[in-house]
Amino acid sequence: MGPHPAVAAIRLAVRRVLHDVLNEFAERTDHNEHIAHTERASRPEFAEAGTGRCGAALPDRPALPERPDTPLVLVACSGGADSMALASALAFEARKLAVRAGGITVDHNLQDGSDVRAAEVVARLRDMHLDPVEAVAVHVGSEGGPEAAARDARYAALDAAAERHGAAAVLLGHTRDDQAETVLLGLARGSGIRSLSGMAAASGPAYRYRRPFLQLDRQTARKACLVQSLPVWDDPHNIDPAYTRSRLRHEGLPALEKALGKGVVGALARTAQLSRDDADALDTWAAEADSAVRDDAGQLECAKLYALPPAVRRRVLRRAAVEAGAPAGSLFARHIEEVDRLITGWRGQRAINLPGRVEARRQGGRLVIRQS
């Protein structure tokens, strides 16, 4: 008799991601070995064994370094149902593949006893025979609000852990329900199609972060924990109405499902994927258009910008603002709309101030974006 359907589903999702990681790891390793071989072959001291010009025997060429160890995949585990299900699936699948599996839990220090809970998560991960396993304590600031600040601190800790351990990937337990919430939050911000694209299945430096559960609902992960008798911890912040995502989860989405039917979460997740495809295509178009709208000195020409479709033009403007020093996370749609009016509604207005002490002004038919 096979595993419970919920357990089978989470294992299959993780298996697919691990196969991707293994294939990418093999490609990188082969590429690096090829470069090393080429570099060594070009150096006289590593030439093929034989004789020199005067008949003297040359030393044997040293062997190439051994193939690097198998890739390490870490799971980011809070102790909640989603991440515990993910950890269990990683532990099971890694034993059947050439993958080392470890775990990281981040202690945000936002609740009494958080260090004790982090130690419990570490113990559970070690019981699954994950190695390495560690708890990382962080300080959560206040910039951008409590949820954004906690997220920034968490990802900074995960990035540092991945670098420290040389991890090929870090698995995150975001589910289809999380994706639906992210789409609605993006819709509320009014930040455009990129916000509606939600979370990517792979993101971060060199696509470090992988989200195997984006096609699975939260209930599947919780059921997988239940049938495997995995203890889980329900973070009280997840039901605290002080947090926007919590209100959306327990009030907003249920109201939408009551009004529109049970398919809302799936529809929002599909919207995320469609929006991501469209946003990626527009970003590619904007990257190609960027050089075409600049003069020989590299300055943006307003007439050429005006001729672009609005969605492409605004992406070019955003790229230019970020390159000038505006923090991408602080650059919102309203900022780009104001800069866009220098192109489409020019009436001699003053420079537009952007985050990061960047300003945009129109001068002699050129759009100048630079730090003030």
XYZ file of C-alpha atoms in Angstrom:
372
model
C 0.000 0.000 0.000
C 1.422 3.379 -1.004
C 1.618 6.551 1.060
C -1.396 8.723 1.815
C -2.349 10.898 -1.205
C -1.317 14.070 0.638
C 2.101 12.607 1.457
C 2.514 11.369 -2.116
C 1.656 14.844 -3.442
C 4.208 16.697 -1.324
C 6.917 14.145 -2.096
C 6.290 14.356 -5.818
C 6.472 18.153 -5.713
C 9.804 18.045 -3.878
C 11.168 15.284 -6.115
C 10.604 17.410 -9.193
C 12.479 20.340 -7.676
C 15.374 18.135 -6.556
C 15.722 16.751 -10.072
C 15.922 20.339 -11.362
C 18.596 21.169 -8.777
C 20.603 18.064 -9.673
C 20.480 18.813 -13.394
C 21.565 22.412 -12.857
C 24.320 21.311 -10.483
C 25.639 18.821 -13.049
C 25.612 21.453 -15.789
C 27.509 23.959 -13.621
C 30.018 21.322 -12.538
C 30.677 20.184 -16.100
C 31.027 23.803 -17.224
C 33.484 24.616 -14.420
C 35.516 21.472 -15.099
C 35.685 22.379 -18.791
C 36.977 25.856 -17.946
C 39.532 24.446 -15.503
C 40.694 21.885 -18.074
C 41.041 24.561 -20.770
C 42.988 26.888 -18.474
C 45.363 24.136 -17.395
C 45.934 22.922 -20.931
C 46.946 26.447 -21.952
C 49.710 26.612 -19.319
C 53.089 25.080 -20.252
C 53.541 23.338 -16.911
C 50.337 21.390 -17.530
C 51.123 20.340 -21.094
C 50.765 16.731 -22.156
C 53.574 14.514 -20.889
C 56.319 14.160 -23.488
C 59.630 15.730 -24.287
C 60.699 19.311 -24.373
C 62.554 21.028 -27.150
C 65.837 19.596 -25.949
C 64.478 16.094 -25.465
C 63.991 16.426 -21.695
C 61.009 14.579 -20.325
C 58.167 16.789 -19.114
C 56.320 15.919 -15.912
C 52.978 14.180 -16.105
C 50.075 16.571 -16.230
C 48.481 16.814 -12.781
C 45.050 15.267 -12.506
C 42.003 17.535 -12.608
C 40.365 18.192 -9.259
C 37.752 15.701 -8.188
C 34.131 16.418 -8.983
C 32.563 18.571 -6.219
C 30.432 16.901 -3.615
C 26.720 16.328 -4.140
C 24.599 19.488 -3.886
C 23.255 20.612 -0.533
C 19.587 21.594 -0.361
C 18.310 23.402 2.726
C 14.718 23.681 3.880
C 13.586 26.864 5.619
C 11.411 25.560 8.436
C 9.385 27.617 10.908
C 7.789 24.595 12.526
C 4.421 25.291 10.890
C 2.512 22.697 8.896
C 3.675 23.885 5.463
C 7.374 23.891 6.245
C 7.271 20.726 8.375
C 5.584 18.888 5.497
C 8.262 20.272 3.192
C 11.062 19.152 5.529
C 9.644 15.642 5.760
C 9.372 15.350 1.981
C 12.915 16.646 1.493
C 14.282 14.163 4.048
C 12.495 11.283 2.312
C 13.409 12.185 -1.271
C 17.018 13.180 -0.565
C 17.766 9.658 0.659
C 16.900 8.337 -2.802
C 18.862 10.936 -4.759
C 22.406 12.262 -4.822
C 21.404 15.202 -2.624
C 22.441 16.279 0.844
C 19.583 17.757 2.877
C 19.745 20.263 5.727
C 17.486 22.718 7.493
C 17.438 26.290 8.771
C 14.961 27.850 11.174
C 14.922 31.596 11.744
C 14.175 32.964 15.208
C 12.684 36.425 14.697
C 12.724 37.210 18.443
C 9.218 38.666 18.166
C 7.552 36.450 20.779
C 8.437 35.210 24.248
C 9.993 31.782 24.091
C 10.874 32.031 20.406
C 14.351 30.656 21.117
C 12.817 27.578 22.770
C 10.563 26.957 19.766
C 13.525 27.371 17.412
C 15.445 24.749 19.411
C 12.449 22.409 19.134
C 12.359 22.837 15.362
C 16.075 22.083 15.186
C 15.526 18.892 17.186
C 12.702 17.789 14.866
C 14.794 18.415 11.775
C 17.649 16.412 13.238
C 15.232 13.610 14.015
C 14.573 13.543 10.269
C 18.339 13.039 9.790
C 18.829 16.390 8.107
C 22.361 17.757 8.287
C 23.426 20.517 8.673
C 20.670 21.982 10.827
C 20.800 25.291 12.668
C 18.694 28.037 14.211
C 19.563 31.612 13.277
C 18.424 34.506 15.487
C 17.733 37.842 13.762
C 16.814 41.366 14.754
C 13.673 42.646 13.037
C 13.653 46.355 12.320
C 10.697 48.591 11.548
C 11.284 49.791 7.994
C 8.346 49.057 5.707
C 6.114 47.783 8.519
C 6.386 44.698 10.744
C 5.602 42.106 8.065
C 8.046 43.519 5.517
C 10.746 44.010 8.142
C 10.400 40.407 9.353
C 10.526 39.145 5.774
C 13.661 41.167 5.009
C 15.405 39.909 8.147
C 14.396 36.323 7.386
C 15.679 36.351 3.806
C 18.918 38.027 4.861
C 19.467 35.207 7.368
C 18.612 32.537 4.791
C 20.941 34.112 2.235
C 23.765 34.148 4.773
C 23.105 30.523 5.759
C 23.044 29.403 2.122
C 26.374 31.115 1.485
C 27.877 29.760 4.691
C 26.956 26.157 3.894
C 27.397 26.390 0.127
C 23.790 25.372 -0.492
C 22.626 24.883 -4.069
C 19.020 25.687 -3.132
C 16.762 26.674 -0.250
C 13.240 25.252 -0.250
C 10.348 27.426 0.955
C 6.942 26.102 1.985
C 4.687 28.662 0.266
C 1.467 27.052 -0.934
C -1.199 27.912 -3.485
C -3.115 29.671 -0.708
C -0.097 31.878 0.014
C 0.097 32.667 -3.690
C -3.568 33.720 -3.768
C -3.002 36.004 -0.777
C 0.048 37.539 -2.427
C -1.916 38.300 -5.593
C -4.662 40.028 -3.618
C -2.117 42.061 -1.652
C -0.535 43.129 -4.935
C -3.932 44.078 -6.302
C -4.599 46.220 -3.233
C -1.286 48.048 -3.695
C -2.153 48.879 -7.296
C 1.460 48.295 -8.346
C 0.746 46.763 -11.730
C 1.014 43.383 -13.366
C 4.302 42.440 -11.693
C 2.618 42.597 -8.276
C -0.168 40.371 -9.582
C 2.388 37.763 -10.642
C 2.849 36.688 -7.041
C 5.767 34.491 -6.021
C 7.962 32.732 -8.556
C 8.613 29.011 -8.318
C 12.328 29.905 -8.390
C 13.762 33.257 -7.307
C 16.688 34.943 -5.608
C 20.396 34.897 -6.467
C 21.012 32.152 -9.044
C 17.411 31.020 -8.403
C 18.419 29.926 -4.917
C 14.880 29.865 -3.526
C 12.548 27.120 -4.711
C 8.853 26.826 -3.866
C 7.707 23.251 -4.569
C 4.215 23.685 -3.064
C 2.862 26.564 -5.178
C 0.490 24.138 -6.910
C -0.632 22.501 -3.643
C -3.145 23.903 -1.181
C -2.439 24.504 2.485
C -4.779 21.717 3.537
C -2.693 19.128 1.669
C 0.416 20.108 3.631
C -1.456 20.022 6.935
C -2.974 16.632 6.108
C 0.491 15.273 5.253
C 1.722 16.317 8.700
C -1.297 14.754 10.388
C -0.977 11.322 8.755
C 2.773 11.267 9.445
C 2.242 12.335 13.084
C 4.476 15.358 12.582
C 4.079 17.939 15.367
C 3.441 21.437 14.054
C 3.422 24.888 15.600
C 0.749 27.400 14.628
C 2.236 30.884 14.789
C -0.203 33.185 16.646
C 0.817 35.995 14.291
C -0.964 34.081 11.534
C -4.315 34.721 13.239
C -3.518 38.172 14.630
C -5.782 40.756 12.931
C -3.070 43.373 13.410
C -1.336 41.882 10.383
C -2.665 42.543 6.889
C -2.020 39.051 5.566
C -3.737 37.532 8.596
C -6.873 39.626 8.012
C -6.849 38.680 4.351
C -6.460 34.984 5.189
C -9.205 34.779 7.786
C -11.612 37.478 6.604
C -10.924 38.572 3.024
C -10.487 35.241 1.223
C -13.376 33.505 3.021
C -15.625 36.426 2.044
C -14.530 36.122 -1.584
C -15.125 32.374 -1.559
C -18.566 32.890 -0.065
C -19.448 35.389 -2.770
C -17.708 33.783 -5.764
C -17.316 30.112 -4.923
C -14.584 27.770 -3.760
C -12.480 28.153 -6.898
C -11.176 31.616 -5.966
C -7.820 30.451 -4.605
C -7.058 28.362 -7.685
C -8.148 31.161 -10.006
C -5.903 33.657 -8.244
C -2.963 31.253 -8.468
C -3.562 30.865 -12.211
C -3.774 34.644 -12.507
C -0.349 34.853 -10.873
C 1.198 32.560 -13.481
C -0.448 34.326 -16.422
C 0.572 37.718 -15.039
C 4.139 36.511 -14.532
C 4.347 35.339 -18.147
C 3.062 38.699 -19.387
C 5.345 40.681 -17.060
C 8.380 38.665 -18.148
C 7.589 39.336 -21.809
C 7.159 43.076 -21.190
C 10.396 43.215 -19.174
C 12.245 41.585 -22.087
C 10.722 44.070 -24.529
C 11.717 46.976 -22.267
C 15.291 45.702 -21.943
C 15.579 45.556 -25.729
C 13.964 49.002 -26.151
C 16.245 50.655 -23.607
C 19.207 51.077 -25.945
C 16.988 52.159 -28.844
C 15.615 55.197 -26.985
C 19.025 56.599 -26.029
C 21.220 59.027 -27.950
C 24.918 58.555 -28.654
C 25.736 59.895 -25.189
C 23.440 57.355 -23.541
C 20.739 59.857 -22.548
C 17.054 59.017 -22.849
C 15.328 60.799 -25.719
C 11.820 61.948 -24.847
C 10.435 61.678 -28.392
C 11.533 58.057 -28.678
C 10.192 57.249 -25.218
C 6.838 58.778 -26.162
C 6.574 56.397 -29.136
C 6.791 53.308 -26.929
C 3.675 51.548 -25.600
C 2.991 52.858 -22.057
C 3.667 49.492 -20.375
C 7.075 49.259 -22.051
C 7.953 52.935 -21.529
C 7.260 52.779 -17.799
C 9.481 49.730 -17.475
C 12.302 51.600 -19.223
C 11.804 54.506 -16.821
C 11.822 52.216 -13.806
C 15.033 50.527 -14.983
C 16.669 53.920 -15.410
C 15.593 55.069 -11.936
C 16.934 51.913 -10.292
C 20.215 52.208 -12.199
C 20.491 55.800 -10.960
C 20.261 54.618 -7.339
C 16.571 54.496 -6.465
C 15.895 51.446 -4.218
C 13.692 49.050 -6.171
C 11.644 48.147 -3.087
C 10.779 51.808 -2.453
C 9.961 52.696 -6.039
C 6.192 52.508 -6.481
C 3.821 52.907 -9.419
C 2.964 56.474 -8.411
C 6.633 57.470 -8.713
C 6.920 56.091 -12.229
C 3.614 57.687 -13.229
C 4.964 61.099 -12.229
C 8.152 60.544 -14.221
C 6.056 59.338 -17.162
C 4.199 62.677 -17.196
C 7.502 64.345 -18.046
C 7.187 62.433 -21.329
C 3.455 62.386 -22.010
C 2.242 65.567 -20.290
C 5.159 67.977 -20.453
C 4.195 71.507 -19.357
C 7.505 72.713 -18.015
C 7.053 71.052 -14.618
C 9.850 70.762 -12.108
C 12.032 67.753 -11.421
C 10.415 64.685 -9.851
C 11.973 63.526 -6.592
C 12.349 59.753 -6.269
C 13.484 57.504 -3.394
C 17.244 57.280 -2.854
C 17.750 61.013 -3.499
C 17.218 60.431 -7.202
C 15.565 63.062 -9.350
C 14.155 62.987 -12.856
C 13.942 66.117 -14.985
C 13.383 66.954 -18.639
C 16.125 69.004 -20.300
C 16.379 69.832 -23.980
C 14.306 66.904 -25.155
C 16.200 64.496 -22.939
C 15.058 62.798 -19.725
C 17.807 63.036 -17.123
C 17.559 60.701 -14.133
C 20.337 60.980 -11.571
C 21.087 61.354 -7.889
C 20.761 64.899 -6.607
